[in-house]
XYZ file of C-alpha atoms in Angstrom:
721
model
C -37.264 28.400 13.183
C -36.152 30.554 10.286
C -37.213 27.856 7.830
C -40.756 27.892 9.220
C -40.849 31.670 8.714
C -39.811 31.177 5.082
C -42.490 28.551 4.579
C -45.076 30.836 6.131
C -44.034 33.688 3.878
C -44.180 31.518 0.771
C -47.603 30.251 1.830
C -48.884 33.810 2.167
C -47.501 34.691 -1.265
C -49.230 31.671 -2.707
C -52.580 32.820 -1.354
C -55.171 30.654 0.349
C -54.725 27.720 -1.968
C -53.908 24.853 0.414
C -52.613 22.710 -2.453
C -49.862 25.231 -3.288
C -48.596 25.383 0.290
C -48.523 21.572 0.505
C -46.456 21.316 -2.676
C -44.000 23.862 -1.262
C -43.480 21.729 1.850
C -42.930 18.626 -0.235
C -40.450 20.346 -2.519
C -38.347 21.547 0.395
C -38.155 18.032 1.815
C -37.570 16.240 -1.487
C -35.667 18.710 -3.674
C -32.228 20.141 -2.798
C -32.871 22.675 -5.561
C -35.845 24.221 -3.762
C -34.269 23.699 -0.345
C -31.303 25.786 -1.493
C -33.615 28.586 -2.653
C -35.556 28.542 0.623
C -32.317 28.658 2.588
C -31.064 31.600 0.549
C -34.348 33.496 1.054
C -33.998 33.181 4.842
C -30.326 34.173 4.940
C -28.560 37.478 4.563
C -27.299 36.578 1.097
C -30.210 38.399 -0.572
C -27.960 41.458 -0.729
C -25.684 39.712 -3.258
C -26.387 39.267 -6.971
C -26.793 35.537 -6.428
C -29.148 36.109 -3.481
C -31.349 38.459 -5.483
C -31.546 36.003 -8.383
C -32.400 33.161 -6.004
C -35.148 35.319 -4.495
C -36.609 35.773 -7.987
C -36.564 32.017 -8.352
C -38.472 31.577 -5.068
C -41.258 33.823 -6.293
C -41.239 32.116 -9.706
C -41.670 28.679 -8.130
C -44.663 29.852 -6.095
C -46.138 31.343 -9.274
C -45.264 28.184 -11.219
C -43.478 30.082 -13.997
C -42.461 27.927 -16.935
C -38.790 28.951 -16.891
C -38.278 27.946 -13.274
C -39.909 24.559 -13.872
C -37.391 23.965 -16.665
C -34.547 24.828 -14.262
C -35.975 22.479 -11.651
C -36.279 19.768 -14.289
C -32.629 20.237 -15.316
C -31.432 19.845 -11.718
C -30.709 16.575 -9.977
C -33.181 14.832 -7.706
C -32.720 11.970 -5.221
C -33.241 8.508 -6.649
C -32.846 4.908 -5.586
C -29.844 2.651 -5.946
C -27.751 3.975 -3.046
C -27.307 0.428 -1.766
C -25.286 -0.485 -4.887
C -23.417 2.796 -5.134
C -25.950 5.090 -6.824
C -24.455 8.389 -5.658
C -25.240 10.511 -8.744
C -28.118 13.030 -8.871
C -26.922 14.804 -11.963
C -29.887 16.285 -13.774
C -28.718 17.482 -17.178
C -26.140 20.107 -18.017
C -27.282 20.420 -21.613
C -30.884 20.849 -20.519
C -29.775 23.607 -18.140
C -27.939 25.397 -20.941
C -31.069 25.081 -23.101
C -33.145 27.065 -20.585
C -31.598 30.246 -22.000
C -33.038 29.685 -25.468
C -36.435 28.956 -26.947
C -37.290 25.285 -27.270
C -39.745 25.650 -30.125
C -38.431 22.509 -31.778
C -40.688 20.854 -34.312
C -40.591 17.164 -33.402
C -43.466 16.219 -35.716
C -45.210 17.578 -38.835
C -47.677 19.267 -36.483
C -44.911 21.493 -35.086
C -44.107 22.202 -31.420
C -46.809 21.558 -28.864
C -46.120 24.840 -27.074
C -44.897 28.197 -28.314
C -42.403 29.829 -25.959
C -42.045 33.572 -25.549
C -39.665 35.876 -23.718
C -41.636 35.198 -20.545
C -40.532 31.583 -20.674
C -36.822 32.445 -20.433
C -35.037 33.042 -17.101
C -34.519 36.752 -16.314
C -30.805 36.084 -15.747
C -28.043 33.925 -17.271
C -27.991 30.366 -15.931
C -25.165 27.924 -15.317
C -24.852 24.292 -14.337
C -23.307 23.692 -10.920
C -22.127 20.441 -9.375
C -22.135 19.976 -5.603
C -19.961 17.295 -4.015
C -20.677 16.066 -0.503
C -20.060 12.981 1.604
C -22.842 10.804 2.991
C -22.558 8.555 6.044
C -25.302 6.001 5.484
C -24.495 2.402 6.351
C -26.871 1.067 3.697
C -24.305 1.425 0.899
C -22.181 -1.661 0.321
C -18.528 -0.907 1.037
C -16.317 -1.676 -1.956
C -13.101 -0.004 -0.728
C -12.861 2.019 -3.926
C -11.685 5.641 -3.614
C -14.367 8.174 -2.653
C -17.216 5.679 -2.852
C -19.323 7.732 -0.401
C -19.162 10.967 -2.386
C -22.534 12.225 -3.618
C -22.739 14.323 -6.793
C -25.634 16.756 -7.216
C -26.287 18.790 -10.364
C -28.074 22.131 -10.021
C -29.254 24.620 -12.638
C -28.821 28.006 -10.964
C -28.101 31.665 -11.738
C -24.682 32.224 -13.250
C -24.125 35.069 -10.813
C -23.705 32.609 -7.929
C -20.268 31.738 -6.643
C -19.120 28.289 -5.562
C -18.240 29.255 -1.981
C -21.601 30.933 -1.418
C -23.542 27.897 -2.645
C -21.406 25.552 -0.537
C -22.432 27.425 2.630
C -26.117 27.539 1.660
C -26.285 23.819 0.852
C -24.583 22.893 4.116
C -27.141 25.004 6.017
C -29.954 23.206 4.202
C -28.528 19.764 4.997
C -27.927 20.738 8.635
C -31.600 21.727 8.988
C -32.564 18.035 8.552
C -35.488 19.089 6.337
C -34.230 16.898 3.508
C -36.326 13.714 3.550
C -33.544 11.643 1.959
C -31.405 12.121 5.056
C -34.153 10.791 7.308
C -34.950 7.912 4.946
C -31.360 6.637 4.859
C -30.468 7.808 8.384
C -27.491 9.797 7.157
C -25.929 13.209 7.317
C -24.282 15.147 4.510
C -20.983 17.002 4.698
C -20.278 19.470 1.903
C -16.917 19.335 0.110
C -17.166 21.832 -2.708
C -19.320 23.252 -5.467
C -18.019 23.550 -9.017
C -19.435 25.836 -11.710
C -19.257 24.130 -15.089
C -18.555 27.227 -17.139
C -15.516 26.800 -19.334
C -13.714 30.130 -19.756
C -11.153 28.427 -22.037
C -8.298 29.800 -19.943
C -6.643 26.387 -20.243
C -6.141 27.085 -23.946
C -3.590 29.790 -23.138
C -1.544 27.808 -20.658
C 2.007 26.852 -21.581
C 1.483 23.093 -21.868
C -1.581 23.550 -24.106
C 0.253 25.962 -26.389
C 3.283 23.665 -26.482
C 1.215 20.618 -27.388
C -0.701 22.625 -29.978
C 2.540 23.696 -31.649
C 3.874 20.120 -31.616
C 0.693 18.630 -33.087
C 0.284 21.340 -35.734
C 3.977 21.032 -36.592
C 3.657 17.263 -36.950
C 0.610 17.622 -39.193
C 2.409 20.156 -41.398
C 5.490 17.956 -41.588
C 3.401 14.924 -42.565
C 1.546 16.840 -45.277
C 4.761 18.380 -46.634
C 6.677 15.118 -46.516
C 3.879 13.223 -48.228
C 3.686 15.785 -51.055
C 7.459 15.691 -51.563
C 7.433 11.913 -51.460
C 4.618 11.549 -54.006
C 5.438 14.470 -56.310
C 9.226 14.499 -56.184
C 10.971 11.408 -54.852
C 8.808 8.624 -56.304
C 8.818 10.060 -59.869
C 12.626 10.333 -59.627
C 12.905 6.683 -58.616
C 10.595 5.560 -61.422
C 12.474 7.571 -64.077
C 15.994 6.466 -63.179
C 18.338 6.066 -66.211
C 21.658 4.255 -66.599
C 24.771 6.127 -65.589
C 28.448 5.784 -66.528
C 30.166 4.912 -63.300
C 33.845 5.576 -62.672
C 35.074 3.684 -59.621
C 38.314 2.581 -58.081
C 39.208 -0.895 -56.957
C 41.158 -1.801 -53.829
C 44.486 -1.166 -55.614
C 43.468 2.308 -56.756
C 42.920 1.387 -60.443
C 40.089 3.141 -62.301
C 37.182 1.047 -63.602
C 34.379 2.090 -65.956
C 30.957 0.553 -66.079
C 27.232 1.091 -66.502
C 24.856 1.034 -63.591
C 21.546 2.423 -62.408
C 22.421 5.291 -60.129
C 21.073 5.387 -56.648
C 19.508 8.707 -55.812
C 21.432 10.568 -53.136
C 18.558 11.732 -50.955
C 20.641 13.776 -48.590
C 20.193 13.896 -44.830
C 17.552 16.625 -44.985
C 15.323 14.723 -47.368
C 15.767 11.529 -45.370
C 14.513 13.337 -42.289
C 11.548 14.829 -44.137
C 10.716 11.440 -45.619
C 10.345 10.017 -42.096
C 7.067 11.945 -41.856
C 5.639 10.718 -45.162
C 2.222 9.158 -44.647
C 2.851 6.904 -47.641
C 6.043 5.557 -46.087
C 4.351 5.075 -42.725
C 1.439 3.210 -44.297
C 3.908 1.042 -46.170
C 5.473 0.071 -42.849
C 2.191 -0.411 -40.979
C 0.486 -2.463 -43.664
C 3.534 -4.459 -44.690
C 2.533 -8.137 -44.454
C 5.900 -9.563 -45.388
C 7.382 -11.280 -42.306
C 10.879 -10.309 -41.275
C 13.687 -12.820 -41.248
C 13.700 -14.902 -38.049
C 10.456 -13.261 -36.864
C 7.725 -15.204 -35.056
C 4.472 -14.671 -36.907
C 2.131 -15.685 -34.069
C 3.360 -12.797 -31.916
C 1.329 -10.404 -34.065
C -1.928 -12.214 -33.392
C -1.186 -12.722 -29.699
C -0.314 -9.054 -29.235
C -3.455 -7.868 -31.004
C -5.884 -10.072 -29.102
C -4.118 -9.392 -25.809
C -4.475 -5.665 -26.434
C -8.191 -6.102 -27.112
C -8.436 -7.871 -23.747
C -6.607 -5.033 -21.994
C -8.851 -2.399 -23.553
C -11.942 -4.373 -22.556
C -10.581 -4.666 -19.028
C -9.998 -0.919 -18.860
C -13.547 -0.268 -20.067
C -14.835 -2.268 -17.089
C -12.521 -1.306 -14.251
C -10.452 1.787 -15.007
C -13.039 4.502 -14.402
C -15.160 3.102 -11.632
C -15.868 6.657 -10.468
C -18.327 7.048 -13.371
C -20.549 4.087 -12.410
C -23.860 4.599 -10.629
C -23.920 0.907 -9.617
C -20.321 0.027 -8.754
C -21.398 -2.959 -6.689
C -22.829 -4.603 -9.831
C -19.279 -4.899 -11.153
C -18.256 -6.937 -8.093
C -21.509 -8.896 -8.199
C -20.841 -9.891 -11.808
C -17.249 -10.825 -11.019
C -18.438 -13.502 -8.564
C -20.334 -15.334 -11.302
C -18.684 -18.613 -12.366
C -18.665 -17.877 -16.090
C -17.507 -14.341 -15.462
C -14.189 -15.862 -14.384
C -13.371 -16.016 -18.092
C -12.875 -12.261 -17.794
C -9.949 -13.138 -15.493
C -7.942 -13.502 -18.698
C -8.004 -9.706 -18.925
C -5.560 -9.310 -16.050
C -3.273 -11.997 -17.519
C -3.100 -10.171 -20.870
C -0.478 -7.871 -19.370
C 1.572 -10.918 -18.375
C 1.294 -12.100 -21.974
C 3.016 -8.897 -23.087
C 5.665 -9.263 -20.379
C 6.388 -12.827 -21.493
C 6.612 -11.832 -25.160
C 8.909 -8.897 -24.338
C 11.275 -11.120 -22.378
C 11.277 -13.717 -25.132
C 12.007 -11.233 -27.933
C 14.782 -9.491 -26.008
C 16.533 -12.735 -25.132
C 15.988 -14.345 -28.535
C 17.477 -11.408 -30.470
C 20.386 -11.198 -28.022
C 21.229 -14.887 -28.277
C 21.219 -14.754 -32.076
C 23.323 -11.579 -32.252
C 25.799 -12.033 -29.394
C 26.144 -15.676 -28.364
C 27.740 -16.770 -31.608
C 30.288 -13.964 -31.232
C 31.065 -14.888 -27.645
C 32.209 -18.344 -28.730
C 35.018 -16.934 -30.870
C 35.780 -13.682 -29.106
C 36.597 -12.674 -25.568
C 34.765 -9.640 -24.291
C 36.184 -7.078 -21.914
C 34.146 -5.150 -19.381
C 34.354 -1.792 -21.198
C 33.079 -3.293 -24.449
C 30.192 -5.000 -22.648
C 29.347 -1.775 -20.806
C 29.156 0.087 -24.117
C 26.878 -2.592 -25.543
C 24.616 -2.333 -22.488
C 24.439 1.450 -22.890
C 23.558 1.200 -26.592
C 20.844 -1.411 -25.968
C 19.195 0.648 -23.227
C 19.530 3.895 -25.203
C 17.865 2.383 -28.269
C 14.992 1.106 -26.134
C 14.620 4.489 -24.442
C 14.552 6.389 -27.741
C 12.137 3.850 -29.209
C 9.504 4.282 -26.483
C 9.930 7.745 -24.986
C 9.038 10.279 -27.739
C 5.565 8.826 -28.356
C 5.117 8.306 -24.615
C 5.905 11.951 -23.792
C 3.665 13.240 -26.578
C 0.799 11.151 -25.185
C 1.560 12.455 -21.692
C 1.263 16.040 -22.931
C -1.972 15.334 -24.790
C -3.371 13.539 -21.733
C -2.596 16.544 -19.511
C -4.434 18.937 -21.836
C -7.460 16.660 -22.310
C -7.876 16.029 -18.591
C -7.558 19.750 -17.892
C -10.208 20.547 -20.512
C -12.648 17.853 -19.458
C -12.344 18.551 -15.724
C -13.841 21.982 -16.355
C -16.703 20.478 -18.319
C -17.668 17.249 -16.553
C -19.794 16.808 -13.434
C -17.887 13.669 -12.448
C -15.328 13.665 -9.680
C -12.359 11.631 -10.800
C -9.283 10.765 -8.760
C -7.292 10.338 -11.970
C -6.258 14.024 -12.020
C -3.599 13.926 -14.714
C -4.020 17.658 -15.203
C -2.446 18.062 -11.737
C -0.100 15.084 -11.422
C 1.510 15.145 -14.882
C 2.898 18.719 -14.727
C 4.286 17.896 -11.277
C 5.569 14.348 -11.673
C 6.244 13.941 -15.426
C 9.941 13.396 -14.716
C 9.092 10.094 -13.033
C 7.521 8.923 -16.278
C 10.473 9.889 -18.440
C 12.777 8.035 -16.012
C 10.361 5.068 -16.009
C 10.023 5.016 -12.217
C 6.430 6.253 -11.854
C 5.325 2.726 -10.932
C 7.175 3.189 -7.632
C 4.969 6.155 -6.655
C 1.694 6.086 -4.693
C -1.405 5.745 -6.868
C -2.569 9.301 -6.169
C 0.748 10.722 -7.412
C 0.964 8.781 -10.663
C 0.741 10.552 -13.983
C -1.097 8.313 -16.467
C -1.606 5.566 -13.911
C -2.043 2.954 -16.649
C 1.550 3.614 -17.783
C 2.837 1.540 -14.854
C 3.240 -1.231 -17.409
C 5.813 0.758 -19.409
C 7.867 1.439 -16.291
C 7.740 -2.216 -15.288
C 8.700 -3.299 -18.783
C 11.602 -0.834 -19.008
C 12.926 -1.893 -15.603
C 12.719 -5.555 -16.604
C 14.433 -4.718 -19.888
C 17.352 -3.009 -18.133
C 17.788 -5.789 -15.558
C 17.529 -8.586 -18.121
C 19.839 -6.848 -20.605
C 22.465 -6.526 -17.896
C 22.148 -10.208 -17.004
C 22.261 -11.298 -20.645
C 25.428 -9.284 -21.291
C 26.920 -10.636 -18.076
C 26.129 -14.155 -19.275
C 28.529 -13.742 -22.230
C 31.345 -13.410 -19.687
C 30.093 -15.259 -16.578
C 27.199 -17.467 -17.606
C 26.771 -19.251 -14.273
C 26.762 -16.001 -12.316
C 24.149 -14.439 -14.606
C 21.967 -17.560 -14.534
C 22.189 -17.707 -10.749
C 21.200 -14.059 -10.354
C 18.252 -14.516 -12.698
C 17.106 -17.581 -10.761
C 17.374 -15.702 -7.463
C 15.242 -12.883 -8.862
C 12.694 -15.372 -10.196
C 12.202 -17.259 -6.950
C 12.553 -14.067 -4.929
C 9.534 -12.674 -6.814
C 7.465 -15.739 -5.930
C 8.550 -15.620 -2.280
C 7.766 -11.927 -1.981
C 4.297 -12.432 -3.466
C 3.475 -15.333 -1.140
C 4.707 -13.364 1.872
C 2.637 -10.306 0.861
C -0.503 -12.447 0.539
C -0.093 -13.664 4.114
C 0.632 -10.156 5.385
C -2.481 -8.659 3.731
C -4.779 -11.701 4.176
C -5.358 -11.319 0.459
C -7.899 -13.325 -1.544
C -7.588 -12.625 -5.309
C -11.077 -11.280 -5.964
C -11.874 -8.028 -7.740
C -12.625 -5.978 -4.627
C -9.439 -7.233 -2.955
C -7.419 -6.261 -6.021
C -8.727 -2.688 -5.829
C -7.874 -2.531 -2.136
C -4.353 -3.921 -2.661
C -3.668 -2.584 -6.161
C -0.214 -1.195 -5.408
C 0.940 -4.449 -3.799
C -0.418 -7.130 -6.129
C -1.097 -5.527 -9.504
C 1.477 -2.956 -10.601
C 4.264 -3.987 -8.258
C 7.367 -4.716 -10.409
C 8.571 -7.405 -8.001
C 5.312 -9.335 -8.339
C 5.127 -9.173 -12.149
C 8.732 -9.930 -13.186
C 8.217 -13.711 -13.147
C 6.318 -13.739 -16.447
C 9.080 -11.707 -18.112
C 11.779 -14.125 -16.955
C 9.745 -17.114 -18.160
C 9.976 -15.584 -21.635
C 13.756 -15.306 -21.262
C 14.041 -18.951 -20.193
C 11.894 -20.012 -23.158
C 14.106 -18.080 -25.593
C 17.223 -19.758 -24.197
C 15.593 -23.164 -24.564
C 14.821 -22.487 -28.241
C 18.385 -21.256 -28.815
C 19.856 -24.257 -27.030
C 17.699 -26.654 -29.084
C 18.680 -24.770 -32.280
C 15.018 -24.180 -33.110
C 14.223 -27.881 -33.219
C 11.900 -29.798 -30.941
C 12.868 -33.467 -30.388
C 9.324 -34.587 -29.580
C 6.841 -36.779 -31.380
C 3.558 -35.394 -32.650
C 1.749 -37.367 -29.966
C 3.880 -35.798 -27.235
C 3.304 -32.340 -28.651
C -0.452 -32.881 -28.639
C -0.350 -34.122 -25.044
C 1.582 -31.013 -23.982
C -0.911 -28.799 -25.830
C -3.716 -30.472 -23.897
C -1.836 -30.075 -20.609
C -1.212 -26.371 -21.310
C -4.887 -25.853 -22.116
C -5.913 -27.494 -18.843
C -3.336 -25.430 -16.993
C -4.715 -22.164 -18.364
C -8.291 -23.233 -17.602
C -7.269 -23.973 -14.013
C -5.788 -20.498 -13.785
C -8.938 -18.843 -15.141
C -11.298 -20.791 -12.884
C -8.891 -21.340 -10.010
C -10.703 -18.915 -7.692
C -14.487 -19.221 -7.955
C -15.289 -19.307 -4.265
C -14.307 -16.760 -1.639
C -14.149 -19.486 0.964
C -10.556 -20.523 0.221
C -7.659 -20.902 2.580
C -4.924 -18.296 2.812
C -2.375 -20.933 1.796
C -4.298 -21.659 -1.415
C -4.615 -17.943 -2.105
C -0.864 -17.478 -1.624
C -0.055 -20.369 -3.979
C -2.488 -19.132 -6.616
C -1.337 -15.496 -6.452
C 2.341 -16.451 -6.450
C 2.176 -18.921 -9.342
C -0.819 -18.046 -11.551
C 0.922 -15.379 -13.654
C 4.039 -17.503 -14.020
C 2.043 -20.549 -15.111
C 0.107 -18.391 -17.579
C 3.445 -17.244 -19.019
C 4.496 -20.901 -19.278
C 1.476 -21.482 -21.531
C 2.361 -18.468 -23.693
C 5.995 -19.594 -23.852
C 4.951 -23.035 -25.035
C 3.011 -21.439 -27.880
C 6.100 -19.388 -28.850
C 8.399 -22.421 -28.663
C 6.101 -24.671 -30.645
C 5.648 -22.123 -33.407
C 9.293 -21.119 -33.676
C 10.225 -24.780 -34.044
C 7.667 -25.023 -36.878
C 5.246 -27.290 -35.035
C 2.448 -24.773 -34.509
C -0.001 -26.170 -37.040
C -3.465 -24.637 -36.761
C -2.340 -22.321 -33.959
C 0.208 -20.716 -36.278
C -2.355 -20.347 -39.067
C -4.786 -18.542 -36.743
C -2.492 -16.250 -34.755
C 0.120 -15.940 -37.470
C -2.342 -14.767 -40.134
C -1.016 -11.752 -42.018
C -4.169 -9.738 -41.307
C -2.941 -9.273 -37.706
C 0.372 -7.682 -38.728
C -0.888 -4.087 -39.186
C -3.051 -4.200 -36.057
C -0.160 -5.576 -34.023
C 1.984 -2.592 -34.984
C -0.628 -0.241 -33.524
C -0.788 -1.887 -30.087
C 1.784 0.379 -28.415
C -0.085 3.603 -29.112
C -3.413 1.842 -28.515
C -2.226 1.001 -25.007
C -1.159 4.572 -24.312
C -4.334 6.133 -25.707
C -7.201 3.791 -24.787
C -7.664 5.213 -21.274
C -7.646 8.765 -22.671
C -10.306 7.806 -25.213
C -12.361 6.154 -22.468
C -12.097 9.272 -20.291
C -13.321 11.419 -23.165
C -16.307 9.133 -23.752
C -17.229 9.117 -20.066
C -16.915 12.850 -19.497
C -18.776 13.914 -22.624
C -21.876 12.163 -21.314
C -24.420 13.963 -19.141
C -25.187 10.802 -17.246
C -23.387 8.245 -15.105
C -22.469 4.920 -16.685
C -24.661 1.989 -15.682
C -22.643 -1.203 -15.811
C -24.479 -4.188 -17.270
C -23.377 -7.091 -19.433
C -25.219 -5.624 -22.419
C -23.540 -2.225 -21.923
C -20.124 -3.869 -21.692
C -20.761 -5.751 -24.936
C -21.455 -2.452 -26.715
C -18.961 -0.230 -24.896
C -15.993 -2.612 -25.159
C -15.923 -3.005 -28.974
C -16.602 0.717 -29.456
C -13.641 1.586 -27.255
C -11.458 -0.905 -29.133
C -12.269 0.654 -32.506
C -11.783 4.221 -31.269
C -8.522 3.333 -29.505
C -7.013 1.751 -32.610
C -8.241 4.653 -34.752
C -6.511 7.110 -32.399
C -3.459 4.842 -32.378
C -3.269 4.933 -36.176
C -3.331 8.744 -36.188
C -0.672 9.039 -33.491
C 1.464 6.374 -35.168
C 1.476 8.410 -38.374
C 2.158 11.712 -36.611
C 4.621 10.659 -33.923
C 5.584 7.024 -33.386
C 6.647 6.041 -36.897
C 8.590 9.290 -37.540
C 10.433 8.955 -34.220
C 11.426 5.349 -35.022
C 12.626 6.364 -38.489
C 14.619 9.289 -37.054
C 16.243 6.969 -34.533
C 17.260 4.631 -37.345
C 18.838 7.528 -39.252
C 20.698 8.574 -36.106
C 22.145 5.145 -35.357
C 22.907 4.454 -39.030
C 24.790 7.747 -39.166
C 26.759 6.906 -36.017
C 27.537 3.450 -37.387
C 28.628 4.880 -40.758
C 30.826 7.469 -39.063
C 32.505 4.771 -37.017
C 33.147 2.630 -40.097
C 34.411 5.644 -42.081
C 36.978 6.427 -39.408
C 38.450 2.953 -39.910
C 38.598 3.225 -43.756
C 41.154 4.885 -46.030
C 42.072 8.201 -44.395
C 42.153 9.974 -47.755
C 38.563 8.920 -48.454
C 37.396 9.923 -45.011
C 39.009 13.366 -45.296
C 37.517 14.078 -48.671
C 34.089 12.960 -47.494
C 33.466 11.226 -50.855
C 32.076 7.789 -51.520
C 34.408 5.145 -53.076
C 32.707 5.836 -56.374
C 31.502 8.989 -58.065
C 28.815 9.496 -60.706
C 30.313 11.689 -63.413
C 28.216 11.422 -66.545
C 24.812 10.507 -67.860
C 24.253 8.506 -71.054
């Protein structure tokens, strides 16, 4: 009844022009913006600052003032596409902000078409608001993604309005059933909240922001200082070295004289500073000289696998930003789209490589010793502790820096973006960061995970610890260690098959989203690929890096591996498959993929790779491979920035993916390069100094006690020629 009174009043204000009154009726039924104003005019809120400003807007709309039309134009309006998940009526935040300034922009030599005056500006400051509410229409296809029924409405309104006040007014408008969209789709709307997108920059003065700012600025200063010292001081000293007279003592204590080029004693302080030198870091990153006993193809495999992961993240990670989510599932059912299935197996490629490298280095370093030396439990326990500690110090500093940066960026962008995102790292990271540093965050529910994409690091660290223990155990009780590893391997397969039957799981994209915690990041499900890498490394060690096969046999195996991987990629192209087939595919597909990767590693390490080695072992992949760790940590942060900077929802299409994917790859590796220079490379170099110092101290304690007490080297530079 009250709404009819408002309409009558607005009609009287508009005069006897029947056209004006008809437009008012249509706006109320088709525009939440005008419906909100009409609701406010009929309520008691006119006594507030917001109510008075909304009343001015009601009069301005009847009078068709230019400034109110611009505010209407900047606000969201209903549109089609709800069936495929089109739940965004955003309008434009930037256009709303522009209503407070003249838009006399010359877009041609003739100048602006209209000249705005003070009368064309709103009589009050404006702000962009975002209203979130749930709809209950059954026309939208259910995808089982989080919050798929949340509608997002952008409104350009007076800045004086408060979120709680607007929430009540919008709910009253929706309850009146005057909104035509509700009748069209036979739905009701339930308000959740309204957010004012006005950044007061309070997040800049919070402790974590200040801390990260100090760390980043400190790292930049250290890099600049270290680079200057390296270029201006250390390098000229090295280039201008002159012969020295060296007085040294032999093993019997006799003095010997000789000439030698003196090595510059850098000192511990300068060594630490040099860790931050950009020149030194670039030398490491762009070094194309392969290490001894290294496998060159790993660089190419790592790089291309990381590109696949980044592309996969660009498609699936931030589904909340898509205005046609169903299109993603529709595309995934296409036969040729099954090639994209390789994206999920790229993670298993990294697991397989990690297992192979760990086992291969261990066999080379420890197995030869174990043949001539008996190991006691205490010695093996110390070795286990050192191995795990080195791994922890290698990964954690860069990881924690990225976690801090992620927290600040998500906190900043949440205040500025209209998009509702369940990935609230600004809330979860300050609360649950300790799970990340302990590498157990993959055991938490999805909504409690900080940096949800870091589940891989936790899985990898857990596999590393388990496998390291088993490898060390194998030097004392080989059969026991091998048996335990086999039990874990087949236990993983059995658990996966059982889980498929329990969940009636068919490995399609929508089913993966529904069962993400069970079948994607679960460490029990993914460990098989890691162990395949360990088995492959043992096979290479046992064969002494030789392959007793003819060229014909090798080619036949290559062909069989290719067919195997093609069967994995196109193994599920029809939803009408039996549960038994689904269980077999889900339980074995990742393991069989790792078998293919392991064959490539074996064939190349035994020097039978041929063309494969030339392609994936090309030296151009070396620098890019060294950036993959930081690229993995940062690519989702970069993607979030890209998504939230936009005024509009992302529309997923093949053409958009082809442009978005490569752009994200380039930006991710660019960010990785910066963070590698500032954080990762210095932390690795500092770790090396630490362990070298501990090793030197241990060796010094076993040398001549007189030398160790004096703290001098066995030789001393005393004169310059």
